[in-house]
Each structure stands twice: as structure tokens, then as C-alpha cells.
PDB file of N, CA and C in Angstrom:
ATOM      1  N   UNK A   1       0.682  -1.146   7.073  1.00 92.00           N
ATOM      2  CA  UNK A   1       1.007  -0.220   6.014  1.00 92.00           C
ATOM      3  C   UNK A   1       0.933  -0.947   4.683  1.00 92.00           C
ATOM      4  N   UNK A   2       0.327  -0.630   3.255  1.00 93.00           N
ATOM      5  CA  UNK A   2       0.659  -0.701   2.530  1.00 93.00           C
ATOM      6  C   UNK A   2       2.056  -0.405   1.862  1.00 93.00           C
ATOM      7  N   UNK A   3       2.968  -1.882   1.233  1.00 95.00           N
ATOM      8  CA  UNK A   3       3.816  -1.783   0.494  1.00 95.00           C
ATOM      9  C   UNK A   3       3.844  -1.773  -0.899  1.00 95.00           C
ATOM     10  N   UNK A   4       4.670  -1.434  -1.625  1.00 95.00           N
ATOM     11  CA  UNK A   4       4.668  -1.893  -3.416  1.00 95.00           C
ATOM     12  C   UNK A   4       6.155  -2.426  -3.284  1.00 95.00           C
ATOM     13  N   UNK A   5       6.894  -3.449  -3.689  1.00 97.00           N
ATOM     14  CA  UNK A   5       8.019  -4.058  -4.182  1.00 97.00           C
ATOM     15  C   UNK A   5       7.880  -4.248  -5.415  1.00 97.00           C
ATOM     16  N   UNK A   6       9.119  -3.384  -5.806  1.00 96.00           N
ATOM     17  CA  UNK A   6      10.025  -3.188  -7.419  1.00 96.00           C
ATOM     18  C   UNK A   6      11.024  -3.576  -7.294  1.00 96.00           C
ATOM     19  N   UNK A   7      11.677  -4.987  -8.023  1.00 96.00           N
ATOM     20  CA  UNK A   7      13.166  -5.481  -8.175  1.00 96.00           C
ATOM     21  C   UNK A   7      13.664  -5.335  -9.152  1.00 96.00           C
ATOM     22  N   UNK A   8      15.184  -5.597  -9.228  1.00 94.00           N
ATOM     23  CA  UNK A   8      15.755  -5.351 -10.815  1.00 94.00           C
ATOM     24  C   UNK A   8      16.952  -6.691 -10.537  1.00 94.00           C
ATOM     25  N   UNK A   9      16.773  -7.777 -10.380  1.00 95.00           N
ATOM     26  CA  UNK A   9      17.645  -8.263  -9.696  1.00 95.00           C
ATOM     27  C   UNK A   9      18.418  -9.625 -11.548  1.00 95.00           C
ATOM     28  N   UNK A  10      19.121  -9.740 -11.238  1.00 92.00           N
ATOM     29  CA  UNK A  10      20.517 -10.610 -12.399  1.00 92.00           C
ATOM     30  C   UNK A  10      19.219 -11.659 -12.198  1.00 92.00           C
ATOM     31  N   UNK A  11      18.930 -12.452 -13.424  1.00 92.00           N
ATOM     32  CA  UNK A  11      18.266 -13.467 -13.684  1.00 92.00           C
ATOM     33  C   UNK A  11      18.074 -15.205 -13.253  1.00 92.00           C
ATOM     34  N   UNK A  12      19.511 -15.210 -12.335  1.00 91.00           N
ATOM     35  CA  UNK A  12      19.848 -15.985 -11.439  1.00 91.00           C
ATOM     36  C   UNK A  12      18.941 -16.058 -10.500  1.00 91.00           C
ATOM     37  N   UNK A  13      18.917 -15.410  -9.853  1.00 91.00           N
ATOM     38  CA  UNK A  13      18.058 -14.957  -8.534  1.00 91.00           C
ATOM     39  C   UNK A  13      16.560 -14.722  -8.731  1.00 91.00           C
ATOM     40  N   UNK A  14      16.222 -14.507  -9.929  1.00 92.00           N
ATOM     41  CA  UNK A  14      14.823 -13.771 -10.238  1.00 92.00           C
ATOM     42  C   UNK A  14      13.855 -14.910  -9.719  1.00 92.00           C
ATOM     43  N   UNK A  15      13.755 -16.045  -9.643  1.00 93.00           N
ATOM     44  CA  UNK A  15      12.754 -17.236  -9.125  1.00 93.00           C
ATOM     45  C   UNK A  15      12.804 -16.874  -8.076  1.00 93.00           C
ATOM     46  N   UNK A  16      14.296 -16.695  -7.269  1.00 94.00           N
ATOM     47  CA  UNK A  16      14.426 -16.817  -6.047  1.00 94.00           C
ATOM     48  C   UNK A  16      13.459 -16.056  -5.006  1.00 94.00           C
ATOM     49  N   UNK A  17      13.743 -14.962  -5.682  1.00 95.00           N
ATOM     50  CA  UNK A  17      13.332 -13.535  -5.372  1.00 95.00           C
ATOM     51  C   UNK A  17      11.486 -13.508  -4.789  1.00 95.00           C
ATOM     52  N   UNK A  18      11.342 -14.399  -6.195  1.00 95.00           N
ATOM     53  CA  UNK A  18       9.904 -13.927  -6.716  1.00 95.00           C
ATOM     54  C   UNK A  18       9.098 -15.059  -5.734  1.00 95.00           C
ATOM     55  N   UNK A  19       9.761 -16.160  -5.491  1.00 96.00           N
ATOM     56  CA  UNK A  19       9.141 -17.305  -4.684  1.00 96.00           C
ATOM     57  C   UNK A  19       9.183 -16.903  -3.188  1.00 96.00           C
ATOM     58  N   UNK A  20      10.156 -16.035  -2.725  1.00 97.00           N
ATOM     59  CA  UNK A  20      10.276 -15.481  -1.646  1.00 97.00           C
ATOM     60  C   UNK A  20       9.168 -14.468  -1.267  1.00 97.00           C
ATOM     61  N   UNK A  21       8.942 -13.541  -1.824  1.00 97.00           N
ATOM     62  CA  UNK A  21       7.933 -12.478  -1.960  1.00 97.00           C
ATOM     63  C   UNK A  21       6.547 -12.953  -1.804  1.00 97.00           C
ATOM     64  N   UNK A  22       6.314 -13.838  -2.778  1.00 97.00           N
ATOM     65  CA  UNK A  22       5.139 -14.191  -2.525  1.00 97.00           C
ATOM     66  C   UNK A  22       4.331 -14.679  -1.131  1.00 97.00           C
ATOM     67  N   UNK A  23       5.336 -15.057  -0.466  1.00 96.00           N
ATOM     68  CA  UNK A  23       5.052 -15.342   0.629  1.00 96.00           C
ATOM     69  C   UNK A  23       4.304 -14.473   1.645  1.00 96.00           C
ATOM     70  N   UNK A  24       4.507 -13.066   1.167  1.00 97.00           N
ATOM     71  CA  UNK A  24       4.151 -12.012   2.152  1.00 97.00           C
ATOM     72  C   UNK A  24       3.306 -10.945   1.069  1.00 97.00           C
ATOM     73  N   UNK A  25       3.656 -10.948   0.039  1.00 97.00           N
ATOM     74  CA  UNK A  25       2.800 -10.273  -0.631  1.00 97.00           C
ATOM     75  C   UNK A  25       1.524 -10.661  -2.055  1.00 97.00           C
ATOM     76  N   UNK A  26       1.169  -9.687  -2.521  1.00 96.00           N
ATOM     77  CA  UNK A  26       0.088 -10.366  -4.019  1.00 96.00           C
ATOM     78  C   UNK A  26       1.311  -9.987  -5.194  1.00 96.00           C
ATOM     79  N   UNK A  27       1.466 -11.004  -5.777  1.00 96.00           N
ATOM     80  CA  UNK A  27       2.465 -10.589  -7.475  1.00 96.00           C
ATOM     81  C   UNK A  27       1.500 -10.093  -8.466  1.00 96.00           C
ATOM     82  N   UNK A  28       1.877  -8.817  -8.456  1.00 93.00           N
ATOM     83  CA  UNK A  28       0.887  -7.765  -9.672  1.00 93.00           C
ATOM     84  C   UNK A  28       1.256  -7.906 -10.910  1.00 93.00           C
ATOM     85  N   UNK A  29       2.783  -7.783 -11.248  1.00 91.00           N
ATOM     86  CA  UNK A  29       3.068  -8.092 -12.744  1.00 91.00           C
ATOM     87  C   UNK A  29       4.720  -8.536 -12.406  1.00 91.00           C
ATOM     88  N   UNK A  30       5.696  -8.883 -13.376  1.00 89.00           N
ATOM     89  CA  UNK A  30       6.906  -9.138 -13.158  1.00 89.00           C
ATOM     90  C   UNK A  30       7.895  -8.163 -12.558  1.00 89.00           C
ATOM     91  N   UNK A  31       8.157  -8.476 -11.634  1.00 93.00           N
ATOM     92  CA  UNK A  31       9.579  -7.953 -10.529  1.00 93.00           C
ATOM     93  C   UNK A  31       8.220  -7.007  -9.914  1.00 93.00           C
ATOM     94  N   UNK A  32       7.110  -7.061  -9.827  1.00 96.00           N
ATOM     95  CA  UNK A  32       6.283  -6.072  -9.062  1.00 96.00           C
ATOM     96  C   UNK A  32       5.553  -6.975  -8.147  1.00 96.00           C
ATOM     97  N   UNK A  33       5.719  -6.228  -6.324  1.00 97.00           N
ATOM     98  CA  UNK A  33       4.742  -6.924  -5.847  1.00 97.00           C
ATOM     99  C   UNK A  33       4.018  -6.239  -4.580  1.00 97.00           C
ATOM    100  N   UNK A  34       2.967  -6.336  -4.169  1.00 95.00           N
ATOM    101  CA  UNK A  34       1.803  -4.883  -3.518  1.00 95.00           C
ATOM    102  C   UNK A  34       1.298  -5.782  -2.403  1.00 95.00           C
ATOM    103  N   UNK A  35       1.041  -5.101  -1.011  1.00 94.00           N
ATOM    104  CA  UNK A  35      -0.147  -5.967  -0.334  1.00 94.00           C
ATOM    105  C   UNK A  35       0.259  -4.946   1.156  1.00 94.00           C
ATOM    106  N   UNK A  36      -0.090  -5.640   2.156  1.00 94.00           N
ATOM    107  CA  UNK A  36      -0.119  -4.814   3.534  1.00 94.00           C
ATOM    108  C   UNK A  36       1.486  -5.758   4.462  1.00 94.00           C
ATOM    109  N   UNK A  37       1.543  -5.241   4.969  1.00 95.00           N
ATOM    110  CA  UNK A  37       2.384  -5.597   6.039  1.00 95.00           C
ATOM    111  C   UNK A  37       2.339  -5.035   7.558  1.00 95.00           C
ATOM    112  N   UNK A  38       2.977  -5.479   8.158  1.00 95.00           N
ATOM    113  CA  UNK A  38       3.268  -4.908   9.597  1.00 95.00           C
ATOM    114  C   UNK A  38       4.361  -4.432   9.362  1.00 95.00           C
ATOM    115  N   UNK A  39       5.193  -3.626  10.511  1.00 95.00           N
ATOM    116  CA  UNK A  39       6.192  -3.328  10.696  1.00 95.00           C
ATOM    117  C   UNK A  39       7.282  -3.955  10.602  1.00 95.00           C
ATOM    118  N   UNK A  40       6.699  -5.115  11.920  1.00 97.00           N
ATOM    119  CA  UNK A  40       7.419  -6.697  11.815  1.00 97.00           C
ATOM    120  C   UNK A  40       8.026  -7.227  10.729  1.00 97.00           C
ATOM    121  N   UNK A  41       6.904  -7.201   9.963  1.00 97.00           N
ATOM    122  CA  UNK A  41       6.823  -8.163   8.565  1.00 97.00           C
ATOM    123  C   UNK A  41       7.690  -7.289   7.510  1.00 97.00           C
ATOM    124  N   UNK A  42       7.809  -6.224   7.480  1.00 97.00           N
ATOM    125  CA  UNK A  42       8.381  -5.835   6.424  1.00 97.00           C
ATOM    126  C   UNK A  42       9.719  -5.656   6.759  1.00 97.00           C
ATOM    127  N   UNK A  43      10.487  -5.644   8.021  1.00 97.00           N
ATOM    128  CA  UNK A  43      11.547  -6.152   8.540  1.00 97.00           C
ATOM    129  C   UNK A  43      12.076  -7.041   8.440  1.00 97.00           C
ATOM    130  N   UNK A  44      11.307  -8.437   8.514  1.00 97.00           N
ATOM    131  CA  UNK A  44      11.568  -9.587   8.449  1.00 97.00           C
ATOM    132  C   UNK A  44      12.276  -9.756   6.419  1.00 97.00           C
ATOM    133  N   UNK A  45      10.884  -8.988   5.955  1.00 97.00           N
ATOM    134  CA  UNK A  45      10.895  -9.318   4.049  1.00 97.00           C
ATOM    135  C   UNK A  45      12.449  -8.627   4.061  1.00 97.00           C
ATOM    136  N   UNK A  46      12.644  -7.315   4.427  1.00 96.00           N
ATOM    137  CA  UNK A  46      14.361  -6.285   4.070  1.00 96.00           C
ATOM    138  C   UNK A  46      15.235  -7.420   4.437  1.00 96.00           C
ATOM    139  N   UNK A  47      15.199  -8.037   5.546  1.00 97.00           N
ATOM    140  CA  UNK A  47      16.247  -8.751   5.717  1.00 97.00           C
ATOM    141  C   UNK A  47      16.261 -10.009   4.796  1.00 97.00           C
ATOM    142  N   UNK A  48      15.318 -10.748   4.306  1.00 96.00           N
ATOM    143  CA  UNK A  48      15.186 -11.919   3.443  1.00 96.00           C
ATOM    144  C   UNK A  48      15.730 -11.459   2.194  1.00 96.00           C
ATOM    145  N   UNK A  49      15.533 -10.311   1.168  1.00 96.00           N
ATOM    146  CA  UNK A  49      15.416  -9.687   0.566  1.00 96.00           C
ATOM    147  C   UNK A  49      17.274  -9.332   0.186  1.00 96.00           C
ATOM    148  N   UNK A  50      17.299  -8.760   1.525  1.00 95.00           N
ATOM    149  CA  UNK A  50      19.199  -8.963   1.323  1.00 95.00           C
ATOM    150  C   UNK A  50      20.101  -9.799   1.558  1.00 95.00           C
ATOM    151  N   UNK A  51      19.395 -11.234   2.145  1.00 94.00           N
ATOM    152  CA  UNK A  51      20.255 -11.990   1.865  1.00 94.00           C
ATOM    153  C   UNK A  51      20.180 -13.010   0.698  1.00 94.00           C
ATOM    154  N   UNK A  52      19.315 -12.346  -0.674  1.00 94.00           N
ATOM    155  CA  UNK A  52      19.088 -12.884  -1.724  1.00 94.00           C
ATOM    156  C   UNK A  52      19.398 -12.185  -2.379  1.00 94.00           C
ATOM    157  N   UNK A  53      20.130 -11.481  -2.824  1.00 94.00           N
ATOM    158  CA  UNK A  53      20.434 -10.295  -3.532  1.00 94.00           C
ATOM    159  C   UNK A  53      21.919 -10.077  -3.974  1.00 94.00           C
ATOM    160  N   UNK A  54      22.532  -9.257  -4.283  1.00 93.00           N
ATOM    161  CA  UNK A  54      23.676  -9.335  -4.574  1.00 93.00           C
ATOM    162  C   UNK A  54      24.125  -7.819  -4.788  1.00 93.00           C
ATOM    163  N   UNK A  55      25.277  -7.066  -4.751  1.00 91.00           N
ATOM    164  CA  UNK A  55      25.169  -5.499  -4.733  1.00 91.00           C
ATOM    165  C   UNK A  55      25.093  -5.009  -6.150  1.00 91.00           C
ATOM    166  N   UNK A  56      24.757  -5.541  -7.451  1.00 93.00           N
ATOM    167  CA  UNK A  56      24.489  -4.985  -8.511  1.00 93.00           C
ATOM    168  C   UNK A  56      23.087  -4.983  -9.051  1.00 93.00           C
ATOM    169  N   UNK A  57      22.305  -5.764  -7.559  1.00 95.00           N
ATOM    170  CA  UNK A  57      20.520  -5.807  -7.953  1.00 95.00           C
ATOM    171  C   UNK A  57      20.002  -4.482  -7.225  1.00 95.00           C
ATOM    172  N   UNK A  58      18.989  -3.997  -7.628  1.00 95.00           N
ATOM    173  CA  UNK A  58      18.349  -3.354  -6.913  1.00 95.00           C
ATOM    174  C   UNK A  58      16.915  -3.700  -6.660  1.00 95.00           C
ATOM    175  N   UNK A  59      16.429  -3.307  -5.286  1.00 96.00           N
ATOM    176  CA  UNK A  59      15.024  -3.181  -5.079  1.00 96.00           C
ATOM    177  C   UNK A  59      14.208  -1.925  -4.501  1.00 96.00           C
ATOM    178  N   UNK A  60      13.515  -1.506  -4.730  1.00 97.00           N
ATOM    179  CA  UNK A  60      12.674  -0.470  -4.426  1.00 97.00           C
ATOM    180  C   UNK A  60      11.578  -0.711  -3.585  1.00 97.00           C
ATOM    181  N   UNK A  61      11.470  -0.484  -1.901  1.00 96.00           N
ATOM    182  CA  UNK A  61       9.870  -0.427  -1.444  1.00 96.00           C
ATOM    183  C   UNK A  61       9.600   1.071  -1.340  1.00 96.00           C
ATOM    184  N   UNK A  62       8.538   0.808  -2.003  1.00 94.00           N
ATOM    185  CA  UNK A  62       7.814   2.214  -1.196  1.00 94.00           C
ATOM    186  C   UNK A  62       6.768   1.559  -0.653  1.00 94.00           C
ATOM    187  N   UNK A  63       6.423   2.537   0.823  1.00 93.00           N
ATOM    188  CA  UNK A  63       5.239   2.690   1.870  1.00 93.00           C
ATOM    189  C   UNK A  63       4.827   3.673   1.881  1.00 93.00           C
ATOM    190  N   UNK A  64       2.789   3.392   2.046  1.00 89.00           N
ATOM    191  CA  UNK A  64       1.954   3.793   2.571  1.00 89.00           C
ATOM    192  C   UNK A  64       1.595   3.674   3.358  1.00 89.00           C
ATOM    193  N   UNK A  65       0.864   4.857   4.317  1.00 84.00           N
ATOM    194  CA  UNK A  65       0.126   4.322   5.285  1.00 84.00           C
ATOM    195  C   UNK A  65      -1.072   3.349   5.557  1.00 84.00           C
ATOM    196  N   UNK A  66      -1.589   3.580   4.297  1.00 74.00           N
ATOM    197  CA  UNK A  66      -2.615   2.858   4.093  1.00 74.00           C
ATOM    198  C   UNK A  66      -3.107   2.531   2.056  1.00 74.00           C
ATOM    199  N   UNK A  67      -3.666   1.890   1.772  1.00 71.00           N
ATOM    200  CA  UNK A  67      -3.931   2.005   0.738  1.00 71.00           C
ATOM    201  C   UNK A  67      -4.718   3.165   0.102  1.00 71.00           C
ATOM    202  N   UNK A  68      -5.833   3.709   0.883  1.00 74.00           N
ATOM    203  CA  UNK A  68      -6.319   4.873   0.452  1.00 74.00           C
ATOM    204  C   UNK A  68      -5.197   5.849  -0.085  1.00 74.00           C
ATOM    205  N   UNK A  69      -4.134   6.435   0.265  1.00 75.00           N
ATOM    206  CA  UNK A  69      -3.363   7.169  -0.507  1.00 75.00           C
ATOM    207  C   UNK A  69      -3.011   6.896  -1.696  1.00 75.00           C
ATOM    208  N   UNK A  70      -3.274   5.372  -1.656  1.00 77.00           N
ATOM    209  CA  UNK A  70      -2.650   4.924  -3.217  1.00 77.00           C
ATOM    210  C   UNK A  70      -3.955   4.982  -4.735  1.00 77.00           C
ATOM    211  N   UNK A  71      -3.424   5.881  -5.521  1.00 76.00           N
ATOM    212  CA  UNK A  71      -4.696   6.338  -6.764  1.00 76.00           C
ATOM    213  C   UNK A  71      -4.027   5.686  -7.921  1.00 76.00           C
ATOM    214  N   UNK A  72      -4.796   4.085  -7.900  1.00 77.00           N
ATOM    215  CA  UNK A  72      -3.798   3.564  -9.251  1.00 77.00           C
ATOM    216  C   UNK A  72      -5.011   3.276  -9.934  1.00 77.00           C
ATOM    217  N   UNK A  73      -4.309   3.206 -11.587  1.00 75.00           N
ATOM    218  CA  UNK A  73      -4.686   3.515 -12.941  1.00 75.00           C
ATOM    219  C   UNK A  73      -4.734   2.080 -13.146  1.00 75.00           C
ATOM    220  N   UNK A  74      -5.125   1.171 -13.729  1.00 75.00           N
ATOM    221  CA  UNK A  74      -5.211  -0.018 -14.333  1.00 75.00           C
ATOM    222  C   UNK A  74      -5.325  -0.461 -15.998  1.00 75.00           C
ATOM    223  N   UNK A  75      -4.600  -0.364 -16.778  1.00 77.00           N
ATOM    224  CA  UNK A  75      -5.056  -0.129 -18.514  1.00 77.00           C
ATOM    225  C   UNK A  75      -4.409  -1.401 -18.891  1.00 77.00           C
ATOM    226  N   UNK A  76      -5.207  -1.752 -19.504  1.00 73.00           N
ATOM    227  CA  UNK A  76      -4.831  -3.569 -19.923  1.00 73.00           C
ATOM    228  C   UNK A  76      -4.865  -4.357 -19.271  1.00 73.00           C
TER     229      UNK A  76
END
């Protein structure tokens, strides 16, 4: 499945976060990050994900099934 990861996380953590992610996904722009996963894998990232986090950060995945559903715009 295609994922997108959106964080909002306290500035403490923001390396943390971002060095973690990369691991499994492509970094598109800051606190944004896009690529495919398994099921597995994106199980594995939720759980990494919350134990880096703290309850006043938030993160956002959304899933696709595939990238074809996804119709993105690119400007700049």
C-alpha cells in the first residue's frame, strides 16, 4: 500500500522522528514522508512512531491502495 506520513511533533523529537522514518520511507518535504509499505511494515513504523512521540504530538498516516489513486500537484 501506498503511505503519506504527516507529523507535528515538539522540536525535541523532530530529528528523532525524521531519522526514524527514513528508514522505511522517501522524505518529500519537512514533517512529510510518502513511499509503499507492507502491512508488516507499517505496523512495525505505528509502533516505532509511538514510542517516539509524546501525547501532545501528532501524526497523520493516510493509506492507499496503491499509488495510482494518488493525483498529486507538484508547484515549486
Amino acid at each position: 500500500m501506498y503511505v503519506i506520513i504527516v507529523y507535528d511533533v515538539n522540536q525535541k523529537r523532530v530529528q528523532r522522528l525524521c531519522k526514524y522514518l527514513r528508514q522505511y520511507l522517501n522524505w518529500v518535504q519537512n514533517s512529510v514522508f510518502e513511499g509503499f509499505l507492507t502491512e508488516s511494515q507499517l505496523a512495525r513504523v505505528r509502533k516505532g512512531i509511538l514510542s517516539r512521540i509524546k501525547e501532545s504530538d501528532s501524526v497523520y498516516i493516510y493509506k492507499l491502495p496503491d499509488d495510482r489513486w494518488l493525483d498529486r500537484e507538484i508547484i515549486g
